[in-house]
mmCIF file of N, CA and C in Angstrom:
data_model
loop_
_atom_site.group_PDB
_atom_site.id
_atom_site.type_symbol
_atom_site.label_atom_id
_atom_site.label_comp_id
_atom_site.label_asym_id
_atom_site.label_seq_id
_atom_site.Cartn_x
_atom_site.Cartn_y
_atom_site.Cartn_z
ATOM 1 N N UNK A 1 0.865 -1.215 0.016
ATOM 2 C CA UNK A 1 -0.022 -0.059 0.090
ATOM 3 C C UNK A 1 0.949 1.215 0.068
ATOM 4 N N UNK A 2 0.552 2.230 -0.781
ATOM 5 C CA UNK A 2 1.258 3.414 -0.859
ATOM 6 C C UNK A 2 1.061 4.385 0.352
ATOM 7 N N UNK A 3 2.390 4.950 0.853
ATOM 8 C CA UNK A 3 2.137 5.807 1.884
ATOM 9 C C UNK A 3 1.279 6.987 1.640
ATOM 10 N N UNK A 4 0.451 7.435 2.656
ATOM 11 C CA UNK A 4 -0.432 8.397 2.558
ATOM 12 C C UNK A 4 -0.293 9.586 3.566
ATOM 13 N N UNK A 5 0.336 9.417 4.541
ATOM 14 C CA UNK A 5 0.552 10.374 5.680
ATOM 15 C C UNK A 5 1.968 11.146 5.366
ATOM 16 N N UNK A 6 2.011 12.483 5.678
ATOM 17 C CA UNK A 6 3.198 13.100 5.630
ATOM 18 C C UNK A 6 4.373 12.332 6.160
ATOM 19 N N UNK A 7 4.390 11.966 7.433
ATOM 20 C CA UNK A 7 5.800 11.287 7.921
ATOM 21 C C UNK A 7 6.036 10.036 6.958
ATOM 22 N N UNK A 8 5.130 9.384 6.503
ATOM 23 C CA UNK A 8 5.461 8.166 5.404
ATOM 24 C C UNK A 8 6.169 8.890 4.267
ATOM 25 N N UNK A 9 5.642 9.781 3.846
ATOM 26 C CA UNK A 9 6.175 10.542 2.498
ATOM 27 C C UNK A 9 7.684 10.942 2.761
ATOM 28 N N UNK A 10 7.855 11.468 3.985
ATOM 29 C CA UNK A 10 9.205 11.891 4.355
ATOM 30 C C UNK A 10 10.041 10.809 4.403
ATOM 31 N N UNK A 11 9.686 9.701 5.079
ATOM 32 C CA UNK A 11 10.527 8.584 5.298
ATOM 33 C C UNK A 11 10.904 8.047 3.936
ATOM 34 N N UNK A 12 10.085 7.901 2.899
ATOM 35 C CA UNK A 12 10.248 7.487 1.538
ATOM 36 C C UNK A 12 11.305 8.388 0.826
ATOM 37 N N UNK A 13 11.018 9.639 0.876
ATOM 38 C CA UNK A 13 11.899 10.640 0.242
ATOM 39 C C UNK A 13 13.242 10.785 0.825
ATOM 40 N N UNK A 14 13.416 10.396 2.113
ATOM 41 C CA UNK A 14 14.610 10.729 2.933
ATOM 42 C C UNK A 14 15.983 10.162 2.224
ATOM 43 N N UNK A 15 15.954 8.943 1.800
ATOM 44 C CA UNK A 15 17.047 8.363 1.158
ATOM 45 C C UNK A 15 17.569 9.214 -0.085
ATOM 46 N N UNK A 16 16.556 9.784 -0.903
ATOM 47 C CA UNK A 16 16.809 10.610 -2.085
ATOM 48 C C UNK A 16 17.532 11.849 -1.635
ATOM 49 N N UNK A 17 17.028 12.503 -0.573
ATOM 50 C CA UNK A 17 17.721 13.653 -0.057
ATOM 51 C C UNK A 17 19.062 13.447 0.410
ATOM 52 N N UNK A 18 19.306 12.341 1.128
ATOM 53 C CA UNK A 18 20.463 11.924 1.697
ATOM 54 C C UNK A 18 21.504 11.795 0.460
ATOM 55 N N UNK A 19 21.025 11.083 -0.650
ATOM 56 C CA UNK A 19 21.996 10.789 -1.573
ATOM 57 C C UNK A 19 22.386 12.145 -2.369
ATOM 58 N N UNK A 20 21.337 12.970 -2.447
ATOM 59 C CA UNK A 20 21.695 14.327 -3.074
ATOM 60 C C UNK A 20 22.687 15.089 -2.271
ATOM 61 N N UNK A 21 22.627 15.109 -0.962
ATOM 62 C CA UNK A 21 23.528 15.760 -0.034
ATOM 63 C C UNK A 21 24.950 15.192 -0.207
ATOM 64 N N UNK A 22 25.006 13.708 -0.059
ATOM 65 C CA UNK A 22 26.198 13.135 -0.278
ATOM 66 C C UNK A 22 26.905 13.268 -1.577
ATOM 67 N N UNK A 23 26.170 13.468 -2.700
ATOM 68 C CA UNK A 23 26.773 13.705 -4.029
ATOM 69 C C UNK A 23 26.832 15.293 -4.229
ATOM 70 N N UNK A 24 26.536 16.039 -3.296
ATOM 71 C CA UNK A 24 26.658 17.571 -3.520
ATOM 72 C C UNK A 24 25.743 18.080 -4.702
ATOM 73 N N UNK A 25 24.555 17.586 -4.802
ATOM 74 C CA UNK A 25 23.876 18.040 -6.024
ATOM 75 C C UNK A 25 22.345 18.257 -5.528
ATOM 76 N N UNK A 26 21.541 18.858 -6.518
ATOM 77 C CA UNK A 26 20.213 19.006 -6.349
ATOM 78 C C UNK A 26 19.404 17.817 -6.903
ATOM 79 N N UNK A 27 18.195 17.908 -6.685
ATOM 80 C CA UNK A 27 17.362 16.795 -7.222
ATOM 81 C C UNK A 27 16.194 17.351 -8.020
ATOM 82 N N UNK A 28 15.768 16.776 -9.189
ATOM 83 C CA UNK A 28 14.435 17.391 -9.793
ATOM 84 C C UNK A 28 13.208 16.912 -9.139
ATOM 85 N N UNK A 29 12.206 17.672 -9.240
ATOM 86 C CA UNK A 29 10.889 17.267 -8.809
ATOM 87 C C UNK A 29 10.445 15.983 -9.201
ATOM 88 N N UNK A 30 10.688 15.632 -10.728
ATOM 89 C CA UNK A 30 10.336 14.291 -11.192
ATOM 90 C C UNK A 30 11.188 13.271 -10.777
ATOM 91 N N UNK A 31 12.535 13.645 -10.488
ATOM 92 C CA UNK A 31 13.294 12.475 -9.861
ATOM 93 C C UNK A 31 12.948 12.114 -8.506
ATOM 94 N N UNK A 32 12.673 13.123 -7.658
ATOM 95 C CA UNK A 32 12.209 12.771 -6.260
ATOM 96 C C UNK A 32 11.022 12.109 -6.172
ATOM 97 N N UNK A 33 10.037 12.562 -7.154
ATOM 98 C CA UNK A 33 8.757 11.879 -7.014
ATOM 99 C C UNK A 33 8.786 10.339 -7.557
ATOM 100 N N UNK A 34 9.668 10.190 -8.515
ATOM 101 C CA UNK A 34 9.785 8.885 -9.190
ATOM 102 C C UNK A 34 10.599 7.963 -8.326
ATOM 103 N N UNK A 35 11.603 8.497 -7.525
ATOM 104 C CA UNK A 35 12.238 7.641 -6.840
ATOM 105 C C UNK A 35 11.740 7.248 -5.532
ATOM 106 N N UNK A 36 10.904 8.253 -4.851
ATOM 107 C CA UNK A 36 10.187 8.071 -3.805
ATOM 108 C C UNK A 36 8.939 7.249 -3.895
ATOM 109 N N UNK A 37 8.372 7.373 -5.121
ATOM 110 C CA UNK A 37 7.227 6.503 -5.425
ATOM 111 C C UNK A 37 5.912 7.170 -5.033
ATOM 112 N N UNK A 38 4.858 6.493 -5.530
ATOM 113 C CA UNK A 38 3.488 7.051 -5.232
ATOM 114 C C UNK A 38 3.187 6.961 -3.790
ATOM 115 N N UNK A 39 2.385 7.972 -3.296
ATOM 116 C CA UNK A 39 1.470 8.812 -4.144
ATOM 117 C C UNK A 39 2.180 10.144 -4.533
ATOM 118 N N UNK A 40 3.484 10.267 -4.270
ATOM 119 C CA UNK A 40 4.187 11.552 -4.758
ATOM 120 C C UNK A 40 4.122 11.575 -6.327
ATOM 121 N N UNK A 41 3.785 12.800 -6.746
ATOM 122 C CA UNK A 41 3.680 13.081 -8.165
ATOM 123 C C UNK A 41 4.487 14.332 -8.385
ATOM 124 N N UNK A 42 5.320 14.520 -9.349
ATOM 125 C CA UNK A 42 6.097 15.651 -9.595
ATOM 126 C C UNK A 42 5.313 16.930 -9.694
ATOM 127 N N UNK A 43 3.986 16.852 -10.164
ATOM 128 C CA UNK A 43 3.195 18.046 -10.361
ATOM 129 C C UNK A 43 2.714 18.435 -8.946
ATOM 130 N N UNK A 44 2.602 17.507 -7.989
ATOM 131 C CA UNK A 44 1.965 17.933 -6.786
ATOM 132 C C UNK A 44 2.981 17.640 -5.608
ATOM 133 N N UNK A 45 4.200 17.432 -5.826
ATOM 134 C CA UNK A 45 5.208 17.211 -4.737
ATOM 135 C C UNK A 45 5.291 18.356 -3.949
ATOM 136 N N UNK A 46 5.284 19.595 -4.444
ATOM 137 C CA UNK A 46 5.318 20.781 -3.716
ATOM 138 C C UNK A 46 4.328 20.857 -2.472
ATOM 139 N N UNK A 47 3.111 20.618 -2.937
ATOM 140 C CA UNK A 47 1.989 20.573 -1.847
ATOM 141 C C UNK A 47 2.168 19.376 -1.055
ATOM 142 N N UNK A 48 2.335 18.172 -1.545
ATOM 143 C CA UNK A 48 2.387 16.978 -0.836
ATOM 144 C C UNK A 48 3.399 16.773 0.234
ATOM 145 N N UNK A 49 4.619 17.378 -0.180
ATOM 146 C CA UNK A 49 5.797 17.097 0.616
ATOM 147 C C UNK A 49 6.602 18.324 1.006
ATOM 148 N N UNK A 50 7.038 19.186 -0.023
ATOM 149 C CA UNK A 50 7.976 20.238 0.044
ATOM 150 C C UNK A 50 7.481 21.496 1.006
ATOM 151 N N UNK A 51 6.196 21.840 0.994
ATOM 152 C CA UNK A 51 5.743 22.957 1.706
ATOM 153 C C UNK A 51 5.697 22.520 3.174
ATOM 154 N N UNK A 52 5.197 21.439 3.597
ATOM 155 C CA UNK A 52 5.205 21.035 4.994
ATOM 156 C C UNK A 52 6.607 20.684 5.604
ATOM 157 N N UNK A 53 7.495 20.090 4.630
ATOM 158 C CA UNK A 53 8.913 19.893 5.011
ATOM 159 C C UNK A 53 9.586 21.170 5.326
ATOM 160 N N UNK A 54 9.442 22.231 4.497
ATOM 161 C CA UNK A 54 10.134 23.503 4.590
ATOM 162 C C UNK A 54 9.668 24.168 6.037
ATOM 163 N N UNK A 55 8.381 23.939 6.236
ATOM 164 C CA UNK A 55 7.923 24.587 7.670
ATOM 165 C C UNK A 55 8.464 23.960 8.818
ATOM 166 N N UNK A 56 8.512 22.533 8.618
ATOM 167 C CA UNK A 56 9.194 21.830 9.685
ATOM 168 C C UNK A 56 10.637 22.001 9.917
ATOM 169 N N UNK A 57 11.337 22.154 8.748
ATOM 170 C CA UNK A 57 12.823 22.494 8.740
ATOM 171 C C UNK A 57 13.047 23.781 9.586
ATOM 172 N N UNK A 58 12.158 24.832 9.295
ATOM 173 C CA UNK A 58 12.338 26.078 10.010
ATOM 174 C C UNK A 58 12.065 25.980 11.457
ATOM 175 N N UNK A 59 10.890 25.141 11.856
ATOM 176 C CA UNK A 59 10.623 25.011 13.240
ATOM 177 C C UNK A 59 11.806 24.301 14.049
ATOM 178 N N UNK A 60 12.299 23.458 13.283
ATOM 179 C CA UNK A 60 13.393 22.477 13.845
ATOM 180 C C UNK A 60 14.736 23.261 13.884
ATOM 181 N N UNK A 61 14.864 24.458 13.179
ATOM 182 C CA UNK A 61 16.203 24.961 13.059
ATOM 183 C C UNK A 61 17.132 24.366 12.115
ATOM 184 N N UNK A 62 16.616 23.704 11.218
ATOM 185 C CA UNK A 62 17.380 22.892 10.171
ATOM 186 C C UNK A 62 17.416 23.654 8.912
ATOM 187 N N UNK A 63 18.402 23.343 7.965
ATOM 188 C CA UNK A 63 18.377 23.788 6.721
ATOM 189 C C UNK A 63 17.215 23.332 5.916
ATOM 190 N N UNK A 64 16.684 24.168 5.080
ATOM 191 C CA UNK A 64 15.500 23.960 4.310
ATOM 192 C C UNK A 64 15.727 22.741 3.119
ATOM 193 N N UNK A 65 15.411 21.654 3.372
ATOM 194 C CA UNK A 65 15.761 20.475 2.373
ATOM 195 C C UNK A 65 15.012 20.670 1.127
ATOM 196 N N UNK A 66 13.837 21.450 1.151
ATOM 197 C CA UNK A 66 13.147 21.647 0.008
ATOM 198 C C UNK A 66 13.997 22.492 -1.139
ATOM 199 N N UNK A 67 14.962 23.296 -0.530
ATOM 200 C CA UNK A 67 15.655 23.922 -1.641
ATOM 201 C C UNK A 67 16.426 23.138 -2.504
ATOM 202 N N UNK A 68 16.789 21.777 -2.169
ATOM 203 C CA UNK A 68 17.610 20.920 -2.987
ATOM 204 C C UNK A 68 16.640 20.453 -4.268
ATOM 205 N N UNK A 69 15.323 20.720 -4.248
ATOM 206 C CA UNK A 69 14.488 20.310 -5.308
ATOM 207 C C UNK A 69 14.238 21.279 -6.309
ATOM 208 N N UNK A 70 14.504 20.960 -7.493
ATOM 209 C CA UNK A 70 14.523 22.009 -8.561
ATOM 210 C C UNK A 70 13.847 21.485 -9.746
ATOM 211 N N UNK A 71 13.581 22.408 -10.664
ATOM 212 C CA UNK A 71 12.939 22.144 -11.965
ATOM 213 C C UNK A 71 14.134 21.539 -12.887
ATOM 214 N N UNK A 72 13.655 20.395 -13.539
ATOM 215 C CA UNK A 72 14.810 19.749 -14.434
ATOM 216 C C UNK A 72 15.155 20.598 -15.691
ATOM 217 N N UNK A 73 14.208 21.567 -16.062
ATOM 218 C CA UNK A 73 14.682 22.363 -17.249
ATOM 219 C C UNK A 73 15.459 23.668 -16.869
ATOM 220 N N UNK A 74 15.507 24.078 -15.764
ATOM 221 C CA UNK A 74 16.084 25.279 -15.340
ATOM 222 C C UNK A 74 17.279 24.973 -14.332
ATOM 223 N N UNK A 75 17.053 23.935 -13.595
ATOM 224 C CA UNK A 75 18.130 23.620 -12.533
ATOM 225 C C UNK A 75 17.749 24.696 -11.215
ATOM 226 N N UNK A 76 16.729 25.326 -11.251
ATOM 227 C CA UNK A 76 16.279 26.322 -10.165
ATOM 228 C C UNK A 76 14.966 25.806 -9.551
ATOM 229 N N UNK A 77 14.723 26.214 -8.331
ATOM 230 C CA UNK A 77 13.520 25.737 -7.617
ATOM 231 C C UNK A 77 12.384 26.502 -8.336
ATOM 232 N N UNK A 78 11.091 25.898 -8.166
ATOM 233 C CA UNK A 78 9.826 26.422 -8.664
ATOM 234 C C UNK A 78 9.581 27.777 -7.789
ATOM 235 N N UNK A 79 8.683 28.528 -8.439
ATOM 236 C CA UNK A 79 8.222 29.760 -7.752
ATOM 237 C C UNK A 79 7.817 29.600 -6.313
ATOM 238 N N UNK A 80 7.197 28.344 -6.073
ATOM 239 C CA UNK A 80 6.669 28.098 -4.631
ATOM 240 C C UNK A 80 7.831 28.305 -3.675
ATOM 241 N N UNK A 81 9.054 28.017 -3.953
ATOM 242 C CA UNK A 81 10.160 27.961 -2.937
ATOM 243 C C UNK A 81 10.400 29.421 -2.619
ATOM 244 N N UNK A 82 10.213 30.304 -3.503
ATOM 245 C CA UNK A 82 10.739 31.809 -3.231
ATOM 246 C C UNK A 82 9.467 32.397 -2.350
ATOM 247 N N UNK A 83 8.444 31.809 -2.321
ATOM 248 C CA UNK A 83 7.498 32.460 -1.455
ATOM 249 C C UNK A 83 7.790 32.680 -0.134
ATOM 250 N N UNK A 84 8.411 31.823 0.447
ATOM 251 C CA UNK A 84 9.031 31.867 1.981
ATOM 252 C C UNK A 84 10.431 32.094 1.961
ATOM 253 N N UNK A 85 11.061 32.415 0.820
ATOM 254 C CA UNK A 85 12.441 32.793 0.916
ATOM 255 C C UNK A 85 12.733 34.004 1.709
ATOM 256 N N UNK A 86 14.018 34.083 2.293
ATOM 257 C CA UNK A 86 14.384 35.267 3.111
ATOM 258 C C UNK A 86 14.358 36.380 2.170
ATOM 259 N N UNK A 87 14.200 37.713 2.611
ATOM 260 C CA UNK A 87 14.293 38.896 1.888
ATOM 261 C C UNK A 87 15.612 39.069 1.124
ATOM 262 N N UNK A 88 15.673 40.136 0.341
ATOM 263 C CA UNK A 88 16.849 40.353 -0.473
ATOM 264 C C UNK A 88 16.950 39.715 -1.812
ATOM 265 N N UNK A 89 18.144 39.312 -2.168
ATOM 266 C CA UNK A 89 18.215 38.478 -3.555
ATOM 267 C C UNK A 89 17.596 37.159 -3.380
ATOM 268 N N UNK A 90 16.572 36.694 -4.016
ATOM 269 C CA UNK A 90 16.026 35.423 -3.894
ATOM 270 C C UNK A 90 16.893 34.381 -4.431
ATOM 271 N N UNK A 91 17.554 34.633 -5.460
ATOM 272 C CA UNK A 91 18.459 33.543 -6.056
ATOM 273 C C UNK A 91 19.732 33.396 -5.119
ATOM 274 N N UNK A 92 20.184 34.359 -4.471
ATOM 275 C CA UNK A 92 21.276 34.318 -3.400
ATOM 276 C C UNK A 92 20.776 33.521 -2.251
ATOM 277 N N UNK A 93 19.550 33.705 -1.865
ATOM 278 C CA UNK A 93 18.870 33.031 -0.681
ATOM 279 C C UNK A 93 18.760 31.542 -0.900
ATOM 280 N N UNK A 94 18.469 31.333 -2.237
ATOM 281 C CA UNK A 94 18.322 29.959 -2.614
ATOM 282 C C UNK A 94 19.709 29.186 -2.739
ATOM 283 N N UNK A 95 20.673 29.950 -3.253
ATOM 284 C CA UNK A 95 22.050 29.291 -3.179
ATOM 285 C C UNK A 95 22.641 29.127 -1.897
ATOM 286 N N UNK A 96 22.242 29.997 -0.953
ATOM 287 C CA UNK A 96 22.652 29.802 0.499
ATOM 288 C C UNK A 96 21.999 28.660 1.137
ATOM 289 N N UNK A 97 20.755 28.495 0.903
ATOM 290 C CA UNK A 97 19.982 27.417 1.458
ATOM 291 C C UNK A 97 20.463 26.010 0.984
ATOM 292 N N UNK A 98 20.795 25.933 -0.277
ATOM 293 C CA UNK A 98 21.378 24.792 -0.886
ATOM 294 C C UNK A 98 22.777 24.368 -0.218
ATOM 295 N N UNK A 99 23.478 25.484 -0.107
ATOM 296 C CA UNK A 99 24.842 25.181 0.632
ATOM 297 C C UNK A 99 24.737 24.768 1.980
ATOM 298 N N UNK A 100 23.705 25.408 2.706
ATOM 299 C CA UNK A 100 23.502 24.960 4.061
ATOM 300 C C UNK A 100 23.007 23.546 4.251
ATOM 301 N N UNK A 101 22.200 23.064 3.162
ATOM 302 C CA UNK A 101 21.931 21.669 3.147
ATOM 303 C C UNK A 101 22.970 20.704 3.008
ATOM 304 N N UNK A 102 23.776 21.141 1.892
ATOM 305 C CA UNK A 102 24.907 20.246 1.610
ATOM 306 C C UNK A 102 26.031 20.211 2.630
ATOM 307 N N UNK A 103 26.083 21.226 3.482
ATOM 308 C CA UNK A 103 26.990 21.223 4.674
ATOM 309 C C UNK A 103 26.616 20.511 5.939
ATOM 310 N N UNK A 104 25.152 20.425 6.052
ATOM 311 C CA UNK A 104 24.654 19.889 7.257
ATOM 312 C C UNK A 104 24.883 18.380 7.365
ATOM 313 N N UNK A 105 25.067 17.927 8.574
ATOM 314 C CA UNK A 105 25.217 16.546 8.864
ATOM 315 C C UNK A 105 23.950 15.864 9.164
ATOM 316 N N UNK A 106 23.198 15.347 8.099
ATOM 317 C CA UNK A 106 21.892 14.918 8.146
ATOM 318 C C UNK A 106 21.996 13.506 8.630
ATOM 319 N N UNK A 107 21.157 13.120 9.625
ATOM 320 C CA UNK A 107 21.085 11.705 10.044
ATOM 321 C C UNK A 107 20.499 10.644 9.145
ATOM 322 N N UNK A 108 20.800 9.394 9.419
ATOM 323 C CA UNK A 108 20.295 8.375 8.509
ATOM 324 C C UNK A 108 18.622 8.268 8.513
ATOM 325 N N UNK A 109 18.103 8.801 9.383
ATOM 326 C CA UNK A 109 16.480 8.793 9.448
ATOM 327 C C UNK A 109 16.219 10.239 9.759
ATOM 328 N N UNK A 110 14.936 10.509 9.273
ATOM 329 C CA UNK A 110 14.521 11.998 9.654
ATOM 330 C C UNK A 110 14.428 12.330 10.942
ATOM 331 N N UNK A 111 14.746 13.398 11.487
ATOM 332 C CA UNK A 111 14.706 13.878 12.852
ATOM 333 C C UNK A 111 13.291 13.857 13.368
ATOM 334 N N UNK A 112 12.807 13.322 14.511
ATOM 335 C CA UNK A 112 11.503 13.319 14.829
ATOM 336 C C UNK A 112 10.860 14.795 14.719
ATOM 337 N N UNK A 113 11.415 15.789 14.880
ATOM 338 C CA UNK A 113 10.682 17.078 14.825
ATOM 339 C C UNK A 113 10.235 17.319 13.321
ATOM 340 N N UNK A 114 10.927 16.764 12.300
ATOM 341 C CA UNK A 114 10.432 16.948 10.894
ATOM 342 C C UNK A 114 9.087 16.108 10.620
ATOM 343 N N UNK A 115 8.882 15.094 11.601
ATOM 344 C CA UNK A 115 7.868 14.217 11.249
ATOM 345 C C UNK A 115 6.538 14.705 12.049
ATOM 346 N N UNK A 116 6.709 15.653 13.015
ATOM 347 C CA UNK A 116 5.434 16.043 13.910
ATOM 348 C C UNK A 116 4.525 16.934 13.228
ATOM 349 N N UNK A 117 3.378 17.154 13.556
ATOM 350 C CA UNK A 117 2.521 18.326 13.088
ATOM 351 C C UNK A 117 3.045 19.612 13.408
ATOM 352 N N UNK A 118 2.851 20.518 12.530
ATOM 353 C CA UNK A 118 3.132 21.861 12.674
ATOM 354 C C UNK A 118 2.114 22.668 13.497
ATOM 355 N N UNK A 119 2.375 23.730 14.191
ATOM 356 C CA UNK A 119 1.170 24.472 14.957
ATOM 357 C C UNK A 119 0.146 24.723 13.994
ATOM 358 N N UNK A 120 0.312 25.134 12.816
ATOM 359 C CA UNK A 120 -0.763 25.502 11.925
ATOM 360 C C UNK A 120 -1.643 24.281 11.633
ATOM 361 N N UNK A 121 -0.989 23.069 11.476
ATOM 362 C CA UNK A 121 -1.737 21.792 11.238
ATOM 363 C C UNK A 121 -2.559 21.539 12.680
ATOM 364 N N UNK A 122 -2.113 21.916 13.719
ATOM 365 C CA UNK A 122 -2.837 21.634 14.891
ATOM 366 C C UNK A 122 -3.824 22.589 15.323
ATOM 367 N N UNK A 123 -4.006 23.688 14.646
ATOM 368 C CA UNK A 123 -4.936 24.706 14.956
ATOM 369 C C UNK A 123 -6.138 24.234 14.533
ATOM 370 N N UNK A 124 -7.410 24.536 15.371
ATOM 371 C CA UNK A 124 -8.761 24.170 14.927
ATOM 372 C C UNK A 124 -9.191 24.904 13.722
#
């Protein structure tokens, strides 16, 4: 059965993120969706995984793993990544976020704080 909960999606995508970090590269939306498998789909992965993952990375004080995910045609993140990007030069902010991800010592499994519900999700 395909994973349907956010924590299950993170666990499936985690090895892809770790490999990208180990290889010092980004990963395309389609590659991440294809390698992590259903129900992730490259057209919906932003909503399915990347937005909640970014929020949890910020809450946990971790680099934004979603910065590693880029469009295959441009090698840059989609417009959605820039919505929550720090002020100033958005491309520089993205480059800094990628570098922070590549330099971070990520554990073999997702940190528990990345799997918990965010305050927004807990609100009535």
